[in-house]
Amino acid sequence: KKIIYSFIFILIVSGVVYLHFFRNNENVTINKLDETAKSYLDEVLPRIIANWTIEELNKQASPRLLEHLKQQHKFANELSKLNQLGKLRNYRGAEGYVKTVETINNRRTTLGYYKAVADYEKASIYLTIKLIWVDNQWRILEFKANTPVRLR
């Protein structure tokens, strides 16, 4: 009986140690991915939003976003309307977080949820970006731009 209790105790302790190590290791990985996601956005967003061309967004888009952009012919026109805000004066940087989620088919996907603000001559713009980690690199999964100025 004493051997059984000792065995159960060893299993519980081993499980706790394993879970603690696994969770800490995952948090370290997420923190590193968060740093790379922010660096990625701070590098590519100014290029996308400086002239609002669809080509620059296409270069950074995930396969899913590329497919969506192909179907939305008017998106390029809407994007170019943002040039009415004038020249980019200040990109304030991206802020957000990275999270690993389980998908429907029990696969793990790493996503980044970020917001950024950029100041133009006529107004500021508020960006919401969702990233996806694909083939060991970040790609833009969703891209939304909101401004308080009405564009024509």
Tab-separated table of N, CA and C in Angstrom:
chain	number	residue	atom	x	y	z
A	1	LYS	N	0.830	-1.187	0.000
A	1	LYS	CA	0.000	0.000	0.000
A	1	LYS	C	0.882	1.261	0.000
A	2	LYS	N	1.951	1.203	0.775
A	2	LYS	CA	2.862	2.328	0.855
A	2	LYS	C	3.522	2.580	-0.504
A	3	ILE	N	3.813	1.540	-1.239
A	3	ILE	CA	4.438	1.647	-2.562
A	3	ILE	C	3.469	2.309	-3.544
A	4	ILE	N	2.214	1.967	-3.464
A	4	ILE	CA	1.209	2.558	-4.360
A	4	ILE	C	1.083	4.052	-4.099
A	5	TYR	N	1.023	4.445	-2.822
A	5	TYR	CA	0.946	5.870	-2.488
A	5	TYR	C	2.196	6.618	-2.943
A	6	SER	N	3.335	6.002	-2.782
A	6	SER	CA	4.595	6.621	-3.223
A	6	SER	C	4.591	6.795	-4.737
A	7	PHE	N	4.121	5.780	-5.437
A	7	PHE	CA	4.054	5.837	-6.899
A	7	PHE	C	3.096	6.944	-7.353
A	8	ILE	N	1.931	7.038	-6.744
A	8	ILE	CA	0.961	8.085	-7.088
A	8	ILE	C	1.545	9.465	-6.795
A	9	PHE	N	2.219	9.596	-5.649
A	9	PHE	CA	2.847	10.871	-5.293
A	9	PHE	C	3.895	11.270	-6.336
A	10	ILE	N	4.730	10.322	-6.750
A	10	ILE	CA	5.764	10.601	-7.762
A	10	ILE	C	5.116	11.011	-9.083
A	11	LEU	N	4.029	10.352	-9.461
A	11	LEU	CA	3.321	10.716	-10.701
A	11	LEU	C	2.762	12.132	-10.629
A	12	ILE	N	2.176	12.477	-9.527
A	12	ILE	CA	1.600	13.824	-9.362
A	12	ILE	C	2.698	14.878	-9.413
A	13	VAL	N	3.774	14.660	-8.675
A	13	VAL	CA	4.884	15.625	-8.678
A	13	VAL	C	5.474	15.748	-10.079
A	14	SER	N	5.654	14.618	-10.756
A	14	SER	CA	6.196	14.643	-12.122
A	14	SER	C	5.273	15.419	-13.053
A	15	GLY	N	3.985	15.209	-12.914
A	15	GLY	CA	3.011	15.924	-13.744
A	15	GLY	C	3.048	17.418	-13.505
A	16	VAL	N	3.114	17.813	-12.244
A	16	VAL	CA	3.177	19.234	-11.899
A	16	VAL	C	4.445	19.870	-12.461
A	17	VAL	N	5.580	19.193	-12.302
A	17	VAL	CA	6.852	19.710	-12.821
A	17	VAL	C	6.786	19.817	-14.342
A	18	TYR	N	6.274	18.782	-14.992
A	18	TYR	CA	6.162	18.803	-16.456
A	18	TYR	C	5.268	19.946	-16.929
A	19	LEU	N	4.099	20.094	-16.326
A	19	LEU	CA	3.190	21.164	-16.727
A	19	LEU	C	3.798	22.542	-16.481
A	20	HIS	N	4.482	22.698	-15.350
A	20	HIS	CA	5.125	23.972	-15.056
A	20	HIS	C	6.180	24.289	-16.114
A	21	PHE	N	7.006	23.316	-16.460
A	21	PHE	CA	8.036	23.524	-17.476
A	21	PHE	C	7.402	23.816	-18.831
A	22	PHE	N	6.383	23.047	-19.210
A	22	PHE	CA	5.723	23.215	-20.500
A	22	PHE	C	5.092	24.598	-20.606
A	23	ARG	N	4.381	25.014	-19.572
A	23	ARG	CA	3.734	26.334	-19.604
A	23	ARG	C	4.762	27.450	-19.652
A	24	ASN	N	5.822	27.366	-18.873
A	24	ASN	CA	6.858	28.398	-18.900
A	24	ASN	C	7.540	28.446	-20.254
A	25	ASN	N	7.799	27.287	-20.838
A	25	ASN	CA	8.428	27.230	-22.145
A	25	ASN	C	7.524	27.863	-23.201
A	26	GLU	N	6.221	27.598	-23.119
A	26	GLU	CA	5.269	28.187	-24.064
A	26	GLU	C	5.208	29.701	-23.887
A	27	ASN	N	5.231	30.181	-22.648
A	27	ASN	CA	5.208	31.631	-22.404
A	27	ASN	C	6.450	32.309	-22.966
A	28	VAL	N	7.612	31.676	-22.841
A	28	VAL	CA	8.840	32.236	-23.408
A	28	VAL	C	8.709	32.326	-24.924
A	29	THR	N	8.191	31.274	-25.543
A	29	THR	CA	7.997	31.279	-26.993
A	29	THR	C	7.029	32.383	-27.400
A	30	ILE	N	5.922	32.526	-26.700
A	30	ILE	CA	4.941	33.569	-27.008
A	30	ILE	C	5.574	34.947	-26.857
A	31	ASN	N	6.358	35.162	-25.803
A	31	ASN	CA	7.008	36.459	-25.615
A	31	ASN	C	7.956	36.777	-26.760
A	32	LYS	N	8.715	35.776	-27.216
A	32	LYS	CA	9.622	35.995	-28.347
A	32	LYS	C	8.831	36.302	-29.612
A	33	LEU	N	7.736	35.568	-29.827
A	33	LEU	CA	6.906	35.824	-30.999
A	33	LEU	C	6.264	37.204	-30.925
A	34	ASP	N	5.888	37.637	-29.724
A	34	ASP	CA	5.315	38.968	-29.547
A	34	ASP	C	6.333	40.035	-29.954
A	35	GLU	N	7.586	39.864	-29.557
A	35	GLU	CA	8.636	40.813	-29.943
A	35	GLU	C	8.806	40.841	-31.459
A	36	THR	N	8.805	39.665	-32.085
A	36	THR	CA	8.988	39.626	-33.540
A	36	THR	C	7.777	40.198	-34.264
A	37	ALA	N	6.591	39.982	-33.733
A	37	ALA	CA	5.375	40.520	-34.364
A	37	ALA	C	5.389	42.044	-34.332
A	38	LYS	N	5.727	42.608	-33.186
A	38	LYS	CA	5.780	44.061	-33.067
A	38	LYS	C	6.852	44.637	-33.995
A	39	SER	N	8.011	44.018	-34.028
A	39	SER	CA	9.083	44.479	-34.926
A	39	SER	C	8.642	44.400	-36.385
A	40	TYR	N	7.990	43.303	-36.727
A	40	TYR	CA	7.493	43.124	-38.093
A	40	TYR	C	6.528	44.253	-38.460
A	41	LEU	N	5.557	44.499	-37.599
A	41	LEU	CA	4.576	45.548	-37.886
A	41	LEU	C	5.221	46.930	-37.954
A	42	ASP	N	6.128	47.211	-37.042
A	42	ASP	CA	6.770	48.525	-37.042
A	42	ASP	C	7.652	48.723	-38.271
A	43	GLU	N	8.031	47.630	-38.908
A	43	GLU	CA	8.796	47.728	-40.150
A	43	GLU	C	7.884	47.871	-41.370
A	44	VAL	N	6.833	47.040	-41.452
A	44	VAL	CA	6.026	47.007	-42.679
A	44	VAL	C	4.868	48.000	-42.700
A	45	LEU	N	4.285	48.304	-41.541
A	45	LEU	CA	3.137	49.220	-41.548
A	45	LEU	C	3.458	50.594	-42.136
A	46	PRO	N	4.568	51.227	-41.757
A	46	PRO	CA	4.853	52.529	-42.369
A	46	PRO	C	4.954	52.460	-43.903
A	47	ARG	N	5.466	51.350	-44.433
A	47	ARG	CA	5.539	51.210	-45.900
A	47	ARG	C	4.141	51.092	-46.512
A	48	ILE	N	3.251	50.381	-45.820
A	48	ILE	CA	1.887	50.197	-46.346
A	48	ILE	C	1.118	51.506	-46.278
A	49	ILE	N	1.209	52.198	-45.143
A	49	ILE	CA	0.350	53.369	-44.915
A	49	ILE	C	0.938	54.680	-45.425
A	50	ALA	N	2.183	54.674	-45.876
A	50	ALA	CA	2.783	55.916	-46.392
A	50	ALA	C	2.100	56.364	-47.680
A	51	ASN	N	1.819	55.417	-48.584
A	51	ASN	CA	1.210	55.755	-49.881
A	51	ASN	C	-0.094	55.011	-50.154
A	52	TRP	N	-0.487	54.146	-49.250
A	52	TRP	CA	-1.747	53.415	-49.350
A	52	TRP	C	-1.906	52.689	-50.689
A	53	THR	N	-0.882	51.929	-51.053
A	53	THR	CA	-0.986	51.144	-52.282
A	53	THR	C	-1.284	49.688	-51.941
A	54	ILE	N	-2.119	49.088	-52.754
A	54	ILE	CA	-2.516	47.696	-52.534
A	54	ILE	C	-1.330	46.753	-52.707
A	55	GLU	N	-0.365	47.131	-53.540
A	55	GLU	CA	0.781	46.264	-53.803
A	55	GLU	C	1.588	45.987	-52.533
A	56	GLU	N	1.800	47.008	-51.734
A	56	GLU	CA	2.578	46.821	-50.498
A	56	GLU	C	1.818	45.939	-49.510
A	57	LEU	N	0.516	46.104	-49.437
A	57	LEU	CA	-0.282	45.245	-48.563
A	57	LEU	C	-0.254	43.805	-49.075
A	58	ASN	N	-0.341	43.621	-50.385
A	58	ASN	CA	-0.291	42.276	-50.971
A	58	ASN	C	1.002	41.550	-50.620
A	59	LYS	N	2.119	42.277	-50.570
A	59	LYS	CA	3.410	41.662	-50.250
A	59	LYS	C	3.418	41.065	-48.850
A	60	GLN	N	2.637	41.627	-47.945
A	60	GLN	CA	2.644	41.206	-46.540
A	60	GLN	C	1.424	40.366	-46.164
A	61	ALA	N	0.532	40.163	-47.094
A	61	ALA	CA	-0.735	39.493	-46.791
A	61	ALA	C	-0.572	37.986	-46.669
A	62	SER	N	-1.374	37.400	-45.790
A	62	SER	CA	-1.444	35.946	-45.671
A	62	SER	C	-2.198	35.412	-46.890
A	63	PRO	N	-2.076	34.123	-47.178
A	63	PRO	CA	-2.831	33.557	-48.310
A	63	PRO	C	-4.334	33.828	-48.205
A	64	ARG	N	-4.882	33.765	-47.004
A	64	ARG	CA	-6.327	34.008	-46.817
A	64	ARG	C	-6.693	35.451	-47.145
A	65	LEU	N	-5.877	36.405	-46.685
A	65	LEU	CA	-6.144	37.809	-47.000
A	65	LEU	C	-5.956	38.073	-48.488
A	66	LEU	N	-4.948	37.478	-49.110
A	66	LEU	CA	-4.741	37.649	-50.557
A	66	LEU	C	-5.972	37.193	-51.340
A	67	GLU	N	-6.524	36.065	-50.945
A	67	GLU	CA	-7.735	35.562	-51.619
A	67	GLU	C	-8.886	36.549	-51.461
A	68	HIS	N	-9.034	37.082	-50.260
A	68	HIS	CA	-10.085	38.068	-49.991
A	68	HIS	C	-9.868	39.332	-50.833
A	69	LEU	N	-8.633	39.791	-50.910
A	69	LEU	CA	-8.336	41.008	-51.681
A	69	LEU	C	-8.618	40.820	-53.166
A	70	LYS	N	-8.378	39.629	-53.689
A	70	LYS	CA	-8.663	39.348	-55.101
A	70	LYS	C	-10.165	39.446	-55.381
A	71	GLN	N	-10.969	39.037	-54.410
A	71	GLN	CA	-12.424	39.062	-54.581
A	71	GLN	C	-13.004	40.454	-54.363
A	72	GLN	N	-12.303	41.302	-53.651
A	72	GLN	CA	-12.787	42.647	-53.340
A	72	GLN	C	-12.070	43.677	-54.214
A	73	HIS	N	-12.525	43.822	-55.446
A	73	HIS	CA	-11.858	44.721	-56.393
A	73	HIS	C	-11.892	46.171	-55.925
A	74	LYS	N	-12.922	46.544	-55.212
A	74	LYS	CA	-13.032	47.937	-54.789
A	74	LYS	C	-12.150	48.258	-53.573
A	75	PHE	N	-11.541	47.252	-52.959
A	75	PHE	CA	-10.708	47.497	-51.787
A	75	PHE	C	-9.520	48.392	-52.132
A	76	ALA	N	-8.895	48.168	-53.274
A	76	ALA	CA	-7.749	48.996	-53.688
A	76	ALA	C	-8.175	50.448	-53.826
A	77	ASN	N	-9.377	50.678	-54.366
A	77	ASN	CA	-9.902	52.040	-54.518
A	77	ASN	C	-10.155	52.669	-53.148
A	78	GLU	N	-10.735	51.898	-52.230
A	78	GLU	CA	-10.991	52.397	-50.875
A	78	GLU	C	-9.676	52.724	-50.163
A	79	LEU	N	-8.686	51.865	-50.366
A	79	LEU	CA	-7.382	52.077	-49.747
A	79	LEU	C	-6.740	53.362	-50.272
A	80	SER	N	-6.835	53.576	-51.562
A	80	SER	CA	-6.215	54.776	-52.144
A	80	SER	C	-6.909	56.059	-51.684
A	81	LYS	N	-8.169	55.974	-51.287
A	81	LYS	CA	-8.878	57.153	-50.776
A	81	LYS	C	-8.207	57.720	-49.525
A	82	LEU	N	-7.500	56.861	-48.814
A	82	LEU	CA	-6.842	57.301	-47.585
A	82	LEU	C	-5.712	58.294	-47.867
A	83	ASN	N	-5.295	58.396	-49.118
A	83	ASN	CA	-4.299	59.408	-49.483
A	83	ASN	C	-4.838	60.822	-49.275
A	84	GLN	N	-6.157	60.969	-49.180
A	84	GLN	CA	-6.763	62.285	-48.935
A	84	GLN	C	-6.359	62.849	-47.570
A	85	LEU	N	-5.841	62.016	-46.714
A	85	LEU	CA	-5.416	62.481	-45.388
A	85	LEU	C	-4.116	63.283	-45.444
A	86	GLY	N	-3.439	63.248	-46.584
A	86	GLY	CA	-2.175	63.967	-46.727
A	86	GLY	C	-0.997	63.062	-46.424
A	87	LYS	N	0.139	63.680	-46.205
A	87	LYS	CA	1.368	62.918	-45.959
A	87	LYS	C	1.402	62.356	-44.542
A	88	LEU	N	2.024	61.199	-44.435
A	88	LEU	CA	2.231	60.575	-43.133
A	88	LEU	C	3.239	61.408	-42.348
A	89	ARG	N	2.835	61.842	-41.177
A	89	ARG	CA	3.728	62.634	-40.324
A	89	ARG	C	4.368	61.805	-39.221
A	90	ASN	N	3.576	60.886	-38.636
A	90	ASN	CA	4.095	60.127	-37.499
A	90	ASN	C	3.368	58.788	-37.386
A	91	TYR	N	4.151	57.733	-37.355
A	91	TYR	CA	3.620	56.403	-37.056
A	91	TYR	C	3.986	56.131	-35.601
A	92	ARG	N	2.989	55.902	-34.758
A	92	ARG	CA	3.217	55.796	-33.314
A	92	ARG	C	3.616	54.407	-32.830
A	93	GLY	N	3.640	53.435	-33.699
A	93	GLY	CA	4.036	52.080	-33.300
A	93	GLY	C	2.844	51.194	-32.994
A	94	ALA	N	3.092	49.905	-33.049
A	94	ALA	CA	2.038	48.908	-32.826
A	94	ALA	C	2.048	48.446	-31.377
A	95	GLU	N	0.863	48.178	-30.857
A	95	GLU	CA	0.708	47.625	-29.513
A	95	GLU	C	-0.305	46.495	-29.576
A	96	GLY	N	-0.012	45.423	-28.855
A	96	GLY	CA	-0.941	44.307	-28.854
A	96	GLY	C	-0.330	43.092	-28.193
A	97	TYR	N	-0.758	41.924	-28.632
A	97	TYR	CA	-0.296	40.687	-28.019
A	97	TYR	C	-0.406	39.539	-29.002
A	98	VAL	N	0.268	38.452	-28.665
A	98	VAL	CA	0.246	37.224	-29.455
A	98	VAL	C	-0.423	36.146	-28.621
A	99	LYS	N	-1.181	35.302	-29.293
A	99	LYS	CA	-1.903	34.235	-28.597
A	99	LYS	C	-1.909	32.994	-29.485
A	100	THR	N	-1.700	31.843	-28.880
A	100	THR	CA	-1.818	30.580	-29.604
A	100	THR	C	-3.203	30.019	-29.324
A	101	VAL	N	-3.908	29.679	-30.391
A	101	VAL	CA	-5.283	29.183	-30.259
A	101	VAL	C	-5.417	27.826	-30.936
A	102	GLU	N	-6.386	27.061	-30.461
A	102	GLU	CA	-6.712	25.782	-31.087
A	102	GLU	C	-7.732	26.039	-32.189
A	103	THR	N	-7.507	25.447	-33.353
A	103	THR	CA	-8.456	25.599	-34.452
A	103	THR	C	-9.457	24.449	-34.419
A	104	ILE	N	-10.395	24.490	-35.322
A	104	ILE	CA	-11.458	23.482	-35.359
A	104	ILE	C	-10.889	22.078	-35.532
A	105	ASN	N	-9.838	21.950	-36.349
A	105	ASN	CA	-9.274	20.618	-36.605
A	105	ASN	C	-8.155	20.259	-35.622
A	106	ASN	N	-8.224	20.820	-34.405
A	106	ASN	CA	-7.280	20.537	-33.313
A	106	ASN	C	-5.832	20.882	-33.638
A	107	ARG	N	-5.632	21.843	-34.493
A	107	ARG	CA	-4.293	22.343	-34.770
A	107	ARG	C	-4.115	23.638	-33.999
A	108	ARG	N	-2.874	23.962	-33.717
A	108	ARG	CA	-2.572	25.195	-32.987
A	108	ARG	C	-2.139	26.249	-34.006
A	109	THR	N	-2.681	27.434	-33.858
A	109	THR	CA	-2.342	28.554	-34.720
A	109	THR	C	-1.943	29.726	-33.837
A	110	THR	N	-0.901	30.428	-34.224
A	110	THR	CA	-0.457	31.583	-33.467
A	110	THR	C	-0.902	32.843	-34.186
A	111	LEU	N	-1.629	33.687	-33.449
A	111	LEU	CA	-2.185	34.919	-34.000
A	111	LEU	C	-1.674	36.111	-33.201
A	112	GLY	N	-1.558	37.227	-33.862
A	112	GLY	CA	-1.197	38.477	-33.207
A	112	GLY	C	-2.323	39.470	-33.375
A	113	TYR	N	-2.683	40.139	-32.304
A	113	TYR	CA	-3.762	41.131	-32.312
A	113	TYR	C	-3.142	42.480	-31.953
A	114	TYR	N	-3.122	43.401	-32.914
A	114	TYR	CA	-2.423	44.670	-32.704
A	114	TYR	C	-3.260	45.854	-33.149
A	115	LYS	N	-2.954	46.983	-32.532
A	115	LYS	CA	-3.536	48.272	-32.908
A	115	LYS	C	-2.379	49.242	-33.095
A	116	ALA	N	-2.591	50.211	-33.972
A	116	ALA	CA	-1.568	51.234	-34.205
A	116	ALA	C	-2.273	52.527	-34.587
A	117	VAL	N	-1.587	53.629	-34.365
A	117	VAL	CA	-2.106	54.943	-34.725
A	117	VAL	C	-1.056	55.631	-35.579
A	118	ALA	N	-1.534	56.317	-36.617
A	118	ALA	CA	-0.642	57.094	-37.473
A	118	ALA	C	-1.258	58.473	-37.668
A	119	ASP	N	-0.409	59.476	-37.648
A	119	ASP	CA	-0.855	60.861	-37.802
A	119	ASP	C	-0.505	61.361	-39.193
A	120	TYR	N	-1.493	61.983	-39.832
A	120	TYR	CA	-1.329	62.552	-41.172
A	120	TYR	C	-1.545	64.054	-41.090
A	121	GLU	N	-1.410	64.718	-42.195
A	121	GLU	CA	-1.587	66.170	-42.226
A	121	GLU	C	-3.001	66.576	-41.803
A	122	LYS	N	-4.006	65.812	-42.215
A	122	LYS	CA	-5.391	66.207	-41.964
A	122	LYS	C	-6.065	65.488	-40.804
A	123	ALA	N	-5.562	64.339	-40.425
A	123	ALA	CA	-6.212	63.570	-39.344
A	123	ALA	C	-5.329	62.391	-38.946
A	124	SER	N	-5.729	61.760	-37.886
A	124	SER	CA	-5.061	60.519	-37.467
A	124	SER	C	-5.873	59.340	-37.979
A	125	ILE	N	-5.213	58.221	-38.075
A	125	ILE	CA	-5.896	57.003	-38.506
A	125	ILE	C	-5.626	55.922	-37.477
A	126	TYR	N	-6.619	55.084	-37.244
A	126	TYR	CA	-6.541	54.032	-36.249
A	126	TYR	C	-6.572	52.687	-36.964
A	127	LEU	N	-5.518	51.910	-36.791
A	127	LEU	CA	-5.364	50.648	-37.498
A	127	LEU	C	-5.588	49.481	-36.552
A	128	THR	N	-6.265	48.471	-37.047
A	128	THR	CA	-6.438	47.217	-36.337
A	128	THR	C	-5.895	46.128	-37.249
A	129	ILE	N	-4.913	45.389	-36.755
A	129	ILE	CA	-4.241	44.389	-37.572
A	129	ILE	C	-4.247	43.060	-36.843
A	130	LYS	N	-4.587	42.027	-37.577
A	130	LYS	CA	-4.504	40.664	-37.049
A	130	LYS	C	-3.440	39.949	-37.872
A	131	LEU	N	-2.468	39.375	-37.181
A	131	LEU	CA	-1.382	38.656	-37.831
A	131	LEU	C	-1.555	37.157	-37.657
A	132	ILE	N	-0.926	36.410	-38.550
A	132	ILE	CA	-0.880	34.958	-38.409
A	132	ILE	C	0.553	34.511	-38.669
A	133	TRP	N	1.014	33.549	-37.873
A	133	TRP	CA	2.351	32.986	-38.020
A	133	TRP	C	2.258	31.850	-39.031
A	134	VAL	N	2.819	32.067	-40.235
A	134	VAL	CA	2.733	31.099	-41.332
A	134	VAL	C	4.141	30.838	-41.861
A	135	ASP	N	4.517	29.581	-41.961
A	135	ASP	CA	5.832	29.210	-42.505
A	135	ASP	C	6.971	29.984	-41.832
A	136	ASN	N	6.909	30.049	-40.515
A	136	ASN	CA	7.936	30.712	-39.698
A	136	ASN	C	8.112	32.193	-40.009
A	137	GLN	N	7.036	32.842	-40.364
A	137	GLN	CA	7.067	34.296	-40.549
A	137	GLN	C	5.668	34.873	-40.315
A	138	TRP	N	5.625	36.137	-39.956
A	138	TRP	CA	4.353	36.815	-39.745
A	138	TRP	C	3.791	37.258	-41.079
A	139	ARG	N	2.468	37.171	-41.198
A	139	ARG	CA	1.735	37.664	-42.347
A	139	ARG	C	0.472	38.358	-41.837
A	140	ILE	N	-0.002	39.335	-42.585
A	140	ILE	CA	-1.211	40.066	-42.200
A	140	ILE	C	-2.433	39.242	-42.583
A	141	LEU	N	-3.270	38.973	-41.598
A	141	LEU	CA	-4.491	38.195	-41.803
A	141	LEU	C	-5.688	39.124	-41.990
A	142	GLU	N	-5.735	40.196	-41.200
A	142	GLU	CA	-6.804	41.205	-41.315
A	142	GLU	C	-6.184	42.580	-41.159
A	143	PHE	N	-6.756	43.548	-41.869
A	143	PHE	CA	-6.221	44.907	-41.851
A	143	PHE	C	-7.398	45.874	-41.946
A	144	LYS	N	-7.572	46.687	-40.917
A	144	LYS	CA	-8.671	47.660	-40.905
A	144	LYS	C	-8.109	49.035	-40.578
A	145	ALA	N	-8.602	50.030	-41.282
A	145	ALA	CA	-8.174	51.414	-41.056
A	145	ALA	C	-9.407	52.269	-40.827
A	146	ASN	N	-9.416	53.003	-39.710
A	146	ASN	CA	-10.534	53.879	-39.374
A	146	ASN	C	-10.019	55.294	-39.145
A	147	THR	N	-10.766	56.244	-39.649
A	147	THR	CA	-10.408	57.638	-39.460
A	147	THR	C	-11.672	58.430	-39.155
A	148	PRO	N	-11.563	59.479	-38.339
A	148	PRO	CA	-12.750	60.283	-38.046
A	148	PRO	C	-13.142	61.203	-39.212
A	149	VAL	N	-12.296	61.305	-40.224
A	149	VAL	CA	-12.548	62.184	-41.374
A	149	VAL	C	-13.340	61.414	-42.422
A	150	ARG	N	-14.342	62.053	-42.971
A	150	ARG	CA	-15.126	61.432	-44.049
A	150	ARG	C	-14.369	61.578	-45.356
A	151	LEU	N	-14.132	60.463	-46.022
A	151	LEU	CA	-13.383	60.447	-47.281
A	151	LEU	C	-14.358	60.272	-48.440
A	152	ARG	N	-14.035	60.947	-49.551
A	152	ARG	CA	-14.930	60.838	-50.733
A	152	ARG	C	-14.305	60.068	-51.842
